[in-house]
Coordinates of C-alpha atoms and ligand atoms in Angstrom, one line a residue:
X1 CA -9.0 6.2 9.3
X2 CA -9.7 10.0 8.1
X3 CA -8.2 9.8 4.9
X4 CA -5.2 11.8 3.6
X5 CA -4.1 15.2 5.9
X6 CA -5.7 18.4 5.5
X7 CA -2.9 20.4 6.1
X8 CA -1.0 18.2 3.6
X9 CA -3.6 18.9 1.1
X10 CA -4.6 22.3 2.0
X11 CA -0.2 22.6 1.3
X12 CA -0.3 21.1 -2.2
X13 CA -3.9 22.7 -3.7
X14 CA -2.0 26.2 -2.9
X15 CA 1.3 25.1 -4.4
X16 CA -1.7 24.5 -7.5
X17 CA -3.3 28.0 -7.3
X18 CA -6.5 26.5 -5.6
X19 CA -7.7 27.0 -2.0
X20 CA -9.3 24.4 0.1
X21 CA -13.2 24.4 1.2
X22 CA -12.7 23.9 5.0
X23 CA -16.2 24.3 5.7
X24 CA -17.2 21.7 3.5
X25 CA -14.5 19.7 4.7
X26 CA -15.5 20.0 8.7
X27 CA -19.0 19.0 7.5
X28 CA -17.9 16.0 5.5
X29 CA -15.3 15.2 8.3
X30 CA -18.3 15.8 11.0
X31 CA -20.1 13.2 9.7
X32 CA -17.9 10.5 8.8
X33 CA -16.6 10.5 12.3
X34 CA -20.0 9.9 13.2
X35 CA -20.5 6.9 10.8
X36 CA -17.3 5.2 12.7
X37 CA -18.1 6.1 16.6
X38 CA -21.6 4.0 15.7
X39 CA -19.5 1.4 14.1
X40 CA -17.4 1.1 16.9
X41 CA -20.0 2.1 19.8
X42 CA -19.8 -0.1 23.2
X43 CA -22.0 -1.5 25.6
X44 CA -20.3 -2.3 28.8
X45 CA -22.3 -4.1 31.2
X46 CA -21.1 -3.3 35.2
X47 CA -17.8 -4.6 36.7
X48 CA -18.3 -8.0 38.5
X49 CA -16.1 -7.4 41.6
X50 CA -14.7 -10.7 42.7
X51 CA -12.0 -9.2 44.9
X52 CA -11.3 -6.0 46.9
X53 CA -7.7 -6.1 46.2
X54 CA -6.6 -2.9 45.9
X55 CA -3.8 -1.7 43.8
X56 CA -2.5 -3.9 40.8
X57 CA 1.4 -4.7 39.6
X58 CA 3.0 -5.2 36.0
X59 CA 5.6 -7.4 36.2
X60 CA 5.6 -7.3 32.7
X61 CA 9.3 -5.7 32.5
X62 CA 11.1 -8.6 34.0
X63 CA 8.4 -11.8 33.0
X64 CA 6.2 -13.2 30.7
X65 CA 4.4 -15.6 33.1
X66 CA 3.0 -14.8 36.3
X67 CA 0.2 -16.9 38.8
X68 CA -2.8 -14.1 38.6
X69 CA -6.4 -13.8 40.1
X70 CA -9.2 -12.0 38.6
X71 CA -10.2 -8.9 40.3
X72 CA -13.2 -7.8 38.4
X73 CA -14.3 -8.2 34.9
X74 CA -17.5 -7.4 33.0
X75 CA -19.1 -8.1 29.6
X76 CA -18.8 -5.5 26.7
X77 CA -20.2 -5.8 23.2
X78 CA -19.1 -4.0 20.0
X79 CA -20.1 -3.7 17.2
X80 CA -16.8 -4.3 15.5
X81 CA -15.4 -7.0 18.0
X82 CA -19.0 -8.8 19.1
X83 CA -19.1 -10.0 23.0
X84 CA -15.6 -9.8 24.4
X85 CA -15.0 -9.7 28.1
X86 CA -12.7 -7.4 30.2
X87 CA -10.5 -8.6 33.0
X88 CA -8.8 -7.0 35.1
X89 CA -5.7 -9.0 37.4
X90 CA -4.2 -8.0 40.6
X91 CA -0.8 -8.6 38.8
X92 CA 0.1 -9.1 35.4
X93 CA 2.7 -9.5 32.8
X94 CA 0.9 -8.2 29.9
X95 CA 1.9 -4.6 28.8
X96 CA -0.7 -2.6 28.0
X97 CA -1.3 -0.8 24.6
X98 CA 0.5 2.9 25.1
X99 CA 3.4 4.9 24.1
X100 CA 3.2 3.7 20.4
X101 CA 3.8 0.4 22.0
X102 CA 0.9 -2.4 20.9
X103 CA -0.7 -4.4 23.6
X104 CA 0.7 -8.1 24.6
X105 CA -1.5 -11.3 22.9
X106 CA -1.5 -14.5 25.0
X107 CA -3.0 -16.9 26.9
X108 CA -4.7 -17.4 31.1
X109 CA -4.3 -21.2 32.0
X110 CA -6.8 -22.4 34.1
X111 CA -5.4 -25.5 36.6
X112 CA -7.5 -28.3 34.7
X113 CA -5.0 -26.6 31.8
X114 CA -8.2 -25.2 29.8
X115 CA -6.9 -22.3 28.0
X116 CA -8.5 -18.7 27.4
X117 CA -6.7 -16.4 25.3
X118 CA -6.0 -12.9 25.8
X119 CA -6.9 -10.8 22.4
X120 CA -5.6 -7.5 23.2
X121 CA -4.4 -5.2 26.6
X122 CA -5.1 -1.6 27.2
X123 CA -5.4 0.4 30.3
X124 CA -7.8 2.4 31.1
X125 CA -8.1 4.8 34.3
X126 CA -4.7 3.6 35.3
X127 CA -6.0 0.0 35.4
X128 CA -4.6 -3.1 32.7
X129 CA -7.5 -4.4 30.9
X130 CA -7.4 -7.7 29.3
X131 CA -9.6 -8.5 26.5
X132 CA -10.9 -11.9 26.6
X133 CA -13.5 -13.9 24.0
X134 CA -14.9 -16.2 26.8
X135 CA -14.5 -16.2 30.5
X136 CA -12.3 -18.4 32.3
X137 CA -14.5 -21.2 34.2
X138 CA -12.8 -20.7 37.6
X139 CA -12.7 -17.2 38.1
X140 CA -12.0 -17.5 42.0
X141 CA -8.8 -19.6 41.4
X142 CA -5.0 -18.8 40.2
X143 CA -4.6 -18.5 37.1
X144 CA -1.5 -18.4 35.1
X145 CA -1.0 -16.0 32.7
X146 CA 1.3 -16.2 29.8
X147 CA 2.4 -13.4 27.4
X148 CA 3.0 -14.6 23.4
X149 CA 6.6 -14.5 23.7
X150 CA 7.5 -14.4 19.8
X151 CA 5.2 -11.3 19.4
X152 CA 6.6 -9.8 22.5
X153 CA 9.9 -9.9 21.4
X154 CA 9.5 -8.7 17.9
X155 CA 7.5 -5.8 19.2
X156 CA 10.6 -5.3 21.4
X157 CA 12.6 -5.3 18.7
X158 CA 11.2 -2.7 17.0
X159 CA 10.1 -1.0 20.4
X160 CA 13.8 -0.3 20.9
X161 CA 14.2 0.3 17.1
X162 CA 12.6 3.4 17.1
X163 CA 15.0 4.9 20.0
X164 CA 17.9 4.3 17.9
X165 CA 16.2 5.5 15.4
X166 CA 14.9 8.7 16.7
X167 CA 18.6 9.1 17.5
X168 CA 19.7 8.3 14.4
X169 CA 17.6 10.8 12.8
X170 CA 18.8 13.6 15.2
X171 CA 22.6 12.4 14.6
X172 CA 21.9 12.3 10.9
X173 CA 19.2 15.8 9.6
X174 CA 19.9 17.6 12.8
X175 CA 18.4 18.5 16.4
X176 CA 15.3 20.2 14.7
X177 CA 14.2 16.5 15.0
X178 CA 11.4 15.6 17.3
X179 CA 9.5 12.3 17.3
X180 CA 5.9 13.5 16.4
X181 CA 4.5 9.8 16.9
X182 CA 5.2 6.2 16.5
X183 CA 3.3 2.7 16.1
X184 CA 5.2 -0.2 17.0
X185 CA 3.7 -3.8 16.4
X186 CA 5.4 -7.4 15.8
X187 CA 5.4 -7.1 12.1
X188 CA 6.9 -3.2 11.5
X189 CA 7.4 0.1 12.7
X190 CA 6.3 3.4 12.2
X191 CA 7.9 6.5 13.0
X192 CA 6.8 10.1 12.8
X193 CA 8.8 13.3 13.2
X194 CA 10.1 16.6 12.1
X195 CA 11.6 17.6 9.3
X196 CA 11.1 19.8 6.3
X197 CA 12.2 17.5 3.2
X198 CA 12.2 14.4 1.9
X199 CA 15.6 12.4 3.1
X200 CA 17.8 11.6 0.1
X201 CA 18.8 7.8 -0.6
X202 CA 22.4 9.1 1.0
X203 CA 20.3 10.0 4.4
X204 CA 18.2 7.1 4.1
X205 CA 21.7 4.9 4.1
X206 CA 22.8 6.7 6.5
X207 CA 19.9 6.8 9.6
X208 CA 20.5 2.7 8.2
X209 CA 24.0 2.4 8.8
X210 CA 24.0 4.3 12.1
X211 CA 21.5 2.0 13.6
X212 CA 22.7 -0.9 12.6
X213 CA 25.7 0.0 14.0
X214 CA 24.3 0.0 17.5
X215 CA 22.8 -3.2 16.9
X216 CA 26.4 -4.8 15.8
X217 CA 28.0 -2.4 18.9
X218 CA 25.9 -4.8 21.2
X219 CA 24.9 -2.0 23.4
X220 CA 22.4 -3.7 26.8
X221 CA 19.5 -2.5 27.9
X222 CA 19.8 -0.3 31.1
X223 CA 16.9 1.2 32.5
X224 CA 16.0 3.2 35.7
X225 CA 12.3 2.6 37.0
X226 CA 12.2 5.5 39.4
X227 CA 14.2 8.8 38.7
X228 CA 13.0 12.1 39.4
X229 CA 11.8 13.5 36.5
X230 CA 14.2 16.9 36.6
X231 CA 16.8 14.9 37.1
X232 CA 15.9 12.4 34.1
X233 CA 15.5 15.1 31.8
X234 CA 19.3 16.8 33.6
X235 CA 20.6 13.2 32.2
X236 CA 19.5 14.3 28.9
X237 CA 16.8 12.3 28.5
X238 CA 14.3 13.1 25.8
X239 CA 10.8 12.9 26.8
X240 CA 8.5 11.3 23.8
X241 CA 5.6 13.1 21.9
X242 CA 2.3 12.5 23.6
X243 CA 3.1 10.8 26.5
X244 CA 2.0 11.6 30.1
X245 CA 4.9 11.9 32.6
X246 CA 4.4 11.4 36.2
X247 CA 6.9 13.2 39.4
X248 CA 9.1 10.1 38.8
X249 CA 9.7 8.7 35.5
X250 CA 11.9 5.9 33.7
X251 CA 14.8 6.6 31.9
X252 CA 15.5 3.7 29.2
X253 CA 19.4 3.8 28.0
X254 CA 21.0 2.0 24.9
X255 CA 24.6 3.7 24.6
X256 CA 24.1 7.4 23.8
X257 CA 20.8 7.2 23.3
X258 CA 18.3 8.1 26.6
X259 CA 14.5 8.5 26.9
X260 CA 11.7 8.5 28.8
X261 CA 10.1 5.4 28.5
X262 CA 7.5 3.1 29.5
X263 CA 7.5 0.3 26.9
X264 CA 9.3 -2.9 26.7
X265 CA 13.0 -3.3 25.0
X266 CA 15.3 -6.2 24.0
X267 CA 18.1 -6.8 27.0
X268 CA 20.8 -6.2 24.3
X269 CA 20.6 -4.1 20.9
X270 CA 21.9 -7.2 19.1
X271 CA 18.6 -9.0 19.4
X272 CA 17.2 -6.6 17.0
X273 CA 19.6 -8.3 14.4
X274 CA 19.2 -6.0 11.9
X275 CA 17.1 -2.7 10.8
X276 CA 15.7 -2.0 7.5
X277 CA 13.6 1.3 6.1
X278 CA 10.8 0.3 4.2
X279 CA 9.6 3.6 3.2
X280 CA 9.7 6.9 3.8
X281 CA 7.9 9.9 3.1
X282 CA 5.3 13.1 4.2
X283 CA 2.2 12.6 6.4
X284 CA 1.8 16.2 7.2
X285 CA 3.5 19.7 6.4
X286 CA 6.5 19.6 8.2
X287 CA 6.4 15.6 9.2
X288 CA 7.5 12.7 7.8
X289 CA 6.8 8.9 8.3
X290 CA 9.3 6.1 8.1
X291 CA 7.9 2.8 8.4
X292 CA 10.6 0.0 9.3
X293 CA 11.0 -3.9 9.4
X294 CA 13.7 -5.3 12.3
X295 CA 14.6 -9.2 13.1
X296 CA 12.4 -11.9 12.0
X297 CA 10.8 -9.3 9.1
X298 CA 13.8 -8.3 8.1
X299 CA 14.9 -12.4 7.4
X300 CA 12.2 -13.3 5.4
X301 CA 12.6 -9.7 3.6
X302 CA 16.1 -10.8 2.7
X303 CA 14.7 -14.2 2.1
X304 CA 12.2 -13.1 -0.4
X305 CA 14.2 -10.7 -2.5
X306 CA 16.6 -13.8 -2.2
X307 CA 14.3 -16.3 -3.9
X308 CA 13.0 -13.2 -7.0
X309 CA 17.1 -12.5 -7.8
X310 CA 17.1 -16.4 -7.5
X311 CA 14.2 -17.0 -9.8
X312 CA 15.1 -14.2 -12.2
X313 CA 18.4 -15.8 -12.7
X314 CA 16.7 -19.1 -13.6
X315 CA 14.5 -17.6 -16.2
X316 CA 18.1 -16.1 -17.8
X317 CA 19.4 -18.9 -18.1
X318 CA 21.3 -18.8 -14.8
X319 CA 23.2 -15.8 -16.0
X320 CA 26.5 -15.5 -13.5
X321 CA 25.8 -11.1 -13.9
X322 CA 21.7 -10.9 -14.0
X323 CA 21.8 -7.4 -14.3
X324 CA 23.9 -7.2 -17.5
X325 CA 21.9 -9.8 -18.5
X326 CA 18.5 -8.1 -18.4
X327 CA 20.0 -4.7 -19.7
X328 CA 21.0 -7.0 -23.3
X329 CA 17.8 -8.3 -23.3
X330 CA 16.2 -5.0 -23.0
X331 CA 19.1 -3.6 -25.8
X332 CA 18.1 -6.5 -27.8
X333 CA 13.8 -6.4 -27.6
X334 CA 14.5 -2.5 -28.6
X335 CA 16.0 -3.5 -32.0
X336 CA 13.9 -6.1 -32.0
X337 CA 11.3 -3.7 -31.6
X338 CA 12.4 -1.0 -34.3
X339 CA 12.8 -4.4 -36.8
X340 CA 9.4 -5.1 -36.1
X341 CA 8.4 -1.7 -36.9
X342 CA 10.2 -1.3 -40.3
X343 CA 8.6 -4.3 -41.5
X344 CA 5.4 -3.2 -40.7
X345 CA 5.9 -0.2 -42.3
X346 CA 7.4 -2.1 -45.4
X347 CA 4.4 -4.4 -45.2
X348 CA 1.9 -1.7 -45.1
X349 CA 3.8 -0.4 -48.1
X350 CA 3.0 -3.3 -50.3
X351 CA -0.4 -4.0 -49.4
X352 CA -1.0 0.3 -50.2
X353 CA 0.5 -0.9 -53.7
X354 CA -1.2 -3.9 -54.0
X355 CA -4.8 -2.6 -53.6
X356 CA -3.9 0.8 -55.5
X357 CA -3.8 -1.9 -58.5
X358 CA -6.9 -3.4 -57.5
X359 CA -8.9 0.0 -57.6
X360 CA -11.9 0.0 -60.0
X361 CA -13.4 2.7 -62.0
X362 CA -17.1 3.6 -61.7
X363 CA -18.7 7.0 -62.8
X364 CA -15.7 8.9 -62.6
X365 CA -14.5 7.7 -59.0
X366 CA -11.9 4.7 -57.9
X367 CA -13.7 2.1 -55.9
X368 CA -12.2 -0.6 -53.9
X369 CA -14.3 -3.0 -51.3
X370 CA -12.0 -5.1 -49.7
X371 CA -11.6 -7.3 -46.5
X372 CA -8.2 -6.6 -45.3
X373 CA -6.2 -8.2 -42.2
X374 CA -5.3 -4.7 -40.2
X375 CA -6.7 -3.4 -36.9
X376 CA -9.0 0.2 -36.9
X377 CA -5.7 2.5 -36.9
X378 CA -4.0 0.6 -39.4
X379 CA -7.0 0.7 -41.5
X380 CA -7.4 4.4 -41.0
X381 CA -3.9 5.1 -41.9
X382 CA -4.2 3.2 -45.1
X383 CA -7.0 5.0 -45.8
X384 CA -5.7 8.3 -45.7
X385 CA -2.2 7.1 -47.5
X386 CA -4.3 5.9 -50.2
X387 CA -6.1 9.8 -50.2
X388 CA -3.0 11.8 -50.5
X389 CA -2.3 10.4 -54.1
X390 CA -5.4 10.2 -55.0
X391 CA -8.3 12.6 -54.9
X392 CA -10.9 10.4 -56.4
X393 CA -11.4 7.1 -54.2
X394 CA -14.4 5.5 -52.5
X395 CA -13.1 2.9 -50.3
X396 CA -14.6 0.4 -47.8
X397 CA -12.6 -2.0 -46.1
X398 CA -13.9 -4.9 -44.1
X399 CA -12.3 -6.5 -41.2
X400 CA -12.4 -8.8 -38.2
X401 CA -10.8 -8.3 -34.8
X402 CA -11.3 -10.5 -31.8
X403 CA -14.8 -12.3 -33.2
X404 CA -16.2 -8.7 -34.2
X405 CA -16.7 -7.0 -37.2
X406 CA -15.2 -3.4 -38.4
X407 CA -16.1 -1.6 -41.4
X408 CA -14.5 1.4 -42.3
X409 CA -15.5 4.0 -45.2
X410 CA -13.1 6.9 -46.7
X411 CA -14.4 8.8 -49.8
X412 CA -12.6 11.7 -51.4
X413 CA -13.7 15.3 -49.9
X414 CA -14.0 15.9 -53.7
X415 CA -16.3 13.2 -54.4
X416 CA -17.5 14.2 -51.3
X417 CA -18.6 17.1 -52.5
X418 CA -19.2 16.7 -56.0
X419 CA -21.7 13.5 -55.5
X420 CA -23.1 14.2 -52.4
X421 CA -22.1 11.2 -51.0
X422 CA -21.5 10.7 -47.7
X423 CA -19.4 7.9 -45.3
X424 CA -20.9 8.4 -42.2
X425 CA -24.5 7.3 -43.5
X426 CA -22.6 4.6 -45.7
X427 CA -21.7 2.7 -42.6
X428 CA -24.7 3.8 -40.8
X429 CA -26.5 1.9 -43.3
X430 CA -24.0 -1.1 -44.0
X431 CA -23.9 -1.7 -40.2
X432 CA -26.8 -3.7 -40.2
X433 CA -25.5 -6.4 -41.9
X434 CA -22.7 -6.8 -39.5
X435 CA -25.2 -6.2 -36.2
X436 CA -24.1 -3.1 -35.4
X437 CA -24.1 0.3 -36.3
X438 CA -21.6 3.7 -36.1
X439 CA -21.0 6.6 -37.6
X440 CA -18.1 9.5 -38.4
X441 CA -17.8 12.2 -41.1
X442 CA -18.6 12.6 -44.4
X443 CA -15.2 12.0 -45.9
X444 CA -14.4 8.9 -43.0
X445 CA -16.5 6.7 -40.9
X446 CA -16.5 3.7 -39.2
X447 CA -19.0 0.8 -37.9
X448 CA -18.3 -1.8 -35.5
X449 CA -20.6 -5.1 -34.7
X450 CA -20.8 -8.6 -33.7
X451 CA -21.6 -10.7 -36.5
X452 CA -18.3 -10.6 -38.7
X453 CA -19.9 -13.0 -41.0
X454 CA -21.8 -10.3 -42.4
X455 CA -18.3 -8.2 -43.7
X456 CA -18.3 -10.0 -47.3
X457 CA -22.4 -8.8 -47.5
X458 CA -21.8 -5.5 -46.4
X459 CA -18.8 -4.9 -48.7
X460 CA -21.0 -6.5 -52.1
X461 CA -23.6 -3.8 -50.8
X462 CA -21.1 -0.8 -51.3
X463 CA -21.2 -0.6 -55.0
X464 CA -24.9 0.3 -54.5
X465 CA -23.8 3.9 -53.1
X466 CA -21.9 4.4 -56.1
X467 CA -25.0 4.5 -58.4
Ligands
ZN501 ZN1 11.1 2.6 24.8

């Protein structure tokens, strides 16, 4: 949202010598946050209060349907989102967005079975707000509401992830581990915390293995909704970065690992299936960031690397060892390569001959015009192979690359000097007839253009210069 850390940059401009304009920055930061609170400014129109009913439940924990009644609800318009409309239930089983946690998606059903789907939950002022692109046509009946169950229960999955992995991470680098964040959604997770390095492949393996131990140990979910807070945190239960705890608390427990916790969990570690690091790496000075893929991700991850090994092995011929297979192909394009390379070499070596015989003499100088089959550097090195036998050439050679033309002038630095003549005007000059122009030194120079049928014009012109 605000681009990459200031502390984290601030950290690697004076590892570089340089300091960081933080006045500049807060200016610059001023105003972009300004740019996105007008992109994402709200109206809200007043609560429509359909009920008095004081005092709403979750029952979010133990169901995902629930008969419901609209309490109030008003109209809100964004510029980001458009009209959306905000309901509020006297009981629901949609968990609202909080702890890291995202928000439940689903559906109200009205009793003629029209359907209105719920886009988002968050709470606000202690109340669950459901987010809603029309309005339900009988607002003064029950309603059932219905959480999406599949991305419930992948959020759970990697909900409970991240406690084994916090633990992991603590079991693993140390206690100087703290969770400094976390973002848990259906598809992956995110976790933030402290530590000073970057984890090595053999931790990375590790904080793995150890988690998906606990998901093969089978450990169930086993929670306590109301515990004194004192006595949560005597249990050993870690309270979570950035959360708000009230006198009483819940204590969420898989095996050895205990925390404070409002969000929603598998019943049994097993449904996570599996856990798999994505990535890993530095977000601030002091914090890193592992994002995280669990259960269905974590299938068609396998699947997908499945089906590349599968289609690499089909373009090798369905090799039984792939890997050995790509390392000879790799041993065997590098000799290719350096074959390729010597003949070039030996090629260049006989055309160098070839037009050394076909130099002419004019006034004391040896002049060749030719069009030759080489790209710009191969032409330039010929050039100057040509120059170190001999100190008396004039050459212009003539060529076409992808539909354009290339002319390319090398003259002596003795002629250079004794005739006055000089290659940068030379092709300044012949450039017209190829549409196009350049330029260079006096001793090289080149011209590019776009009519290549002009070469054989420009190189009959050369002898001209000679004069
Ligand atoms: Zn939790």
């Amino acid at each position: 949202t605000y681009g990459f850390p200031i502390d984290l940059t601030a950290l690697i401009l004076s590892e570089k010598g340089y300091t960081l304009d933080s006045k500049g920055f807060e200016a610059a930061m001023q105003e972009q946050k300004n740019r996105s609170k007008s992109a994402s400014e709200i109206s809200k129109e007043d609560w429509v209060v359909l009920s008095k009913d004081a005092g709403q439940e979750f029952v979010g924990y133990d169901t995902l349907e629930a008969d419901v009644k609209v309490v109030k609800y008003r109209k809100i318009t964004s510029k980001k989102s458009g009209e959306q409309y905000q309901l509020v239930f006297n009981s629901t089983p949609f968990y609202p967005e909080g702890g890291g946690q995202v928000g439940d998606k689903g559906y109200l059903e009205e009793p003629n079975g029209d359907v209105v789907y719920i886009l988002d939950t968050k709470k606000e002022n202690n109340e669950i707000i459901h987010f809603t692109k029309t309005l339900p046509g009988h607002l003064n009946e029950t309603l059932k509401a219905v959480v999406d169950k599949k991305q419930r229960q992948r959020t759970e999955a990697n909900h409970t992830a991240t406690h084994l992995l916090h633990q992991a991470l603590r079991e693993v680098l140390g206690n100087h581990v703290e969770q400094k964040g976390s973002a848990v959604h259906a598809k992956y997770l995110r976790f933030d915390f402290s530590h000073f390095a970057k984890l090595t492949d053999d931790e990375l393996k590790q904080v793995e293995g150890f988690v998906n131990a606990r998901i093969a140990g089978q450990l169930p979910f086993d929670e306590n909704r109301h515990v004194p807070m004192q006595e949560a945190l005597e249990e050993g239960a870690m309270a979570l970065f950035g959360e708000k705890y009230g006198e009483t608390v819940r204590t969420v427990r898989f095996g050895r690992s205990i925390e404070l916790c409002g969000g929603t969990h598998v019943k049994n570690t097993a449904d996570i299936w599996h856990f798999k690091i994505r990535s890993e790496g530095a977000v601030a000075a002091g914090i890193r960031r592992i994002e995280a893929i669990t259960s269905d991700a974590v299938k068609d991850y396998f699947a997908e690397n499945n089906k590349t090994l599968f289609e690499i092995k089909n373009l090798l011929n369905n090799a039984q060892d792939p890997l050995k297979a790509v390392e000879s192909l790799q041993e065997e394009n590098d000799k290719l390569k350096k074959e390729v390379e010597s003949l070039r070499k030996g090629k260049a070596k006989d055309l160098k001959k070839q037009l050394q015989s076909e130099l002419e003499e004019i006034n004391g100088m040896r002049f060749l015009a030719k069009k030759v089959d080489l790209d710009a550097a191969g032409i330039k090195d010929l050039s100057f192979e040509m120059g170190s036998n001999q100190d008396d050439l004039f050459l212009l050679f003539g060529t076409e690359q992808n539909g354009k033309a290339l002319l390319s002038c090398y003259i002596s630095k003795n002629i250079v000097a004794e005739k006055g003549l000089n290659a940068g005007n030379i092709v300044r000059e012949l450039g017209k007839y190829i549409q196009g122009g350049g330029g260079g030194q006096p001793f090289f120079a080149t011209a590019g253009g776009k009519n290549p049928e002009g070469i054989d014009q420009a190189l009959d012109k050369a002898k001209n210069f000679l004069k």
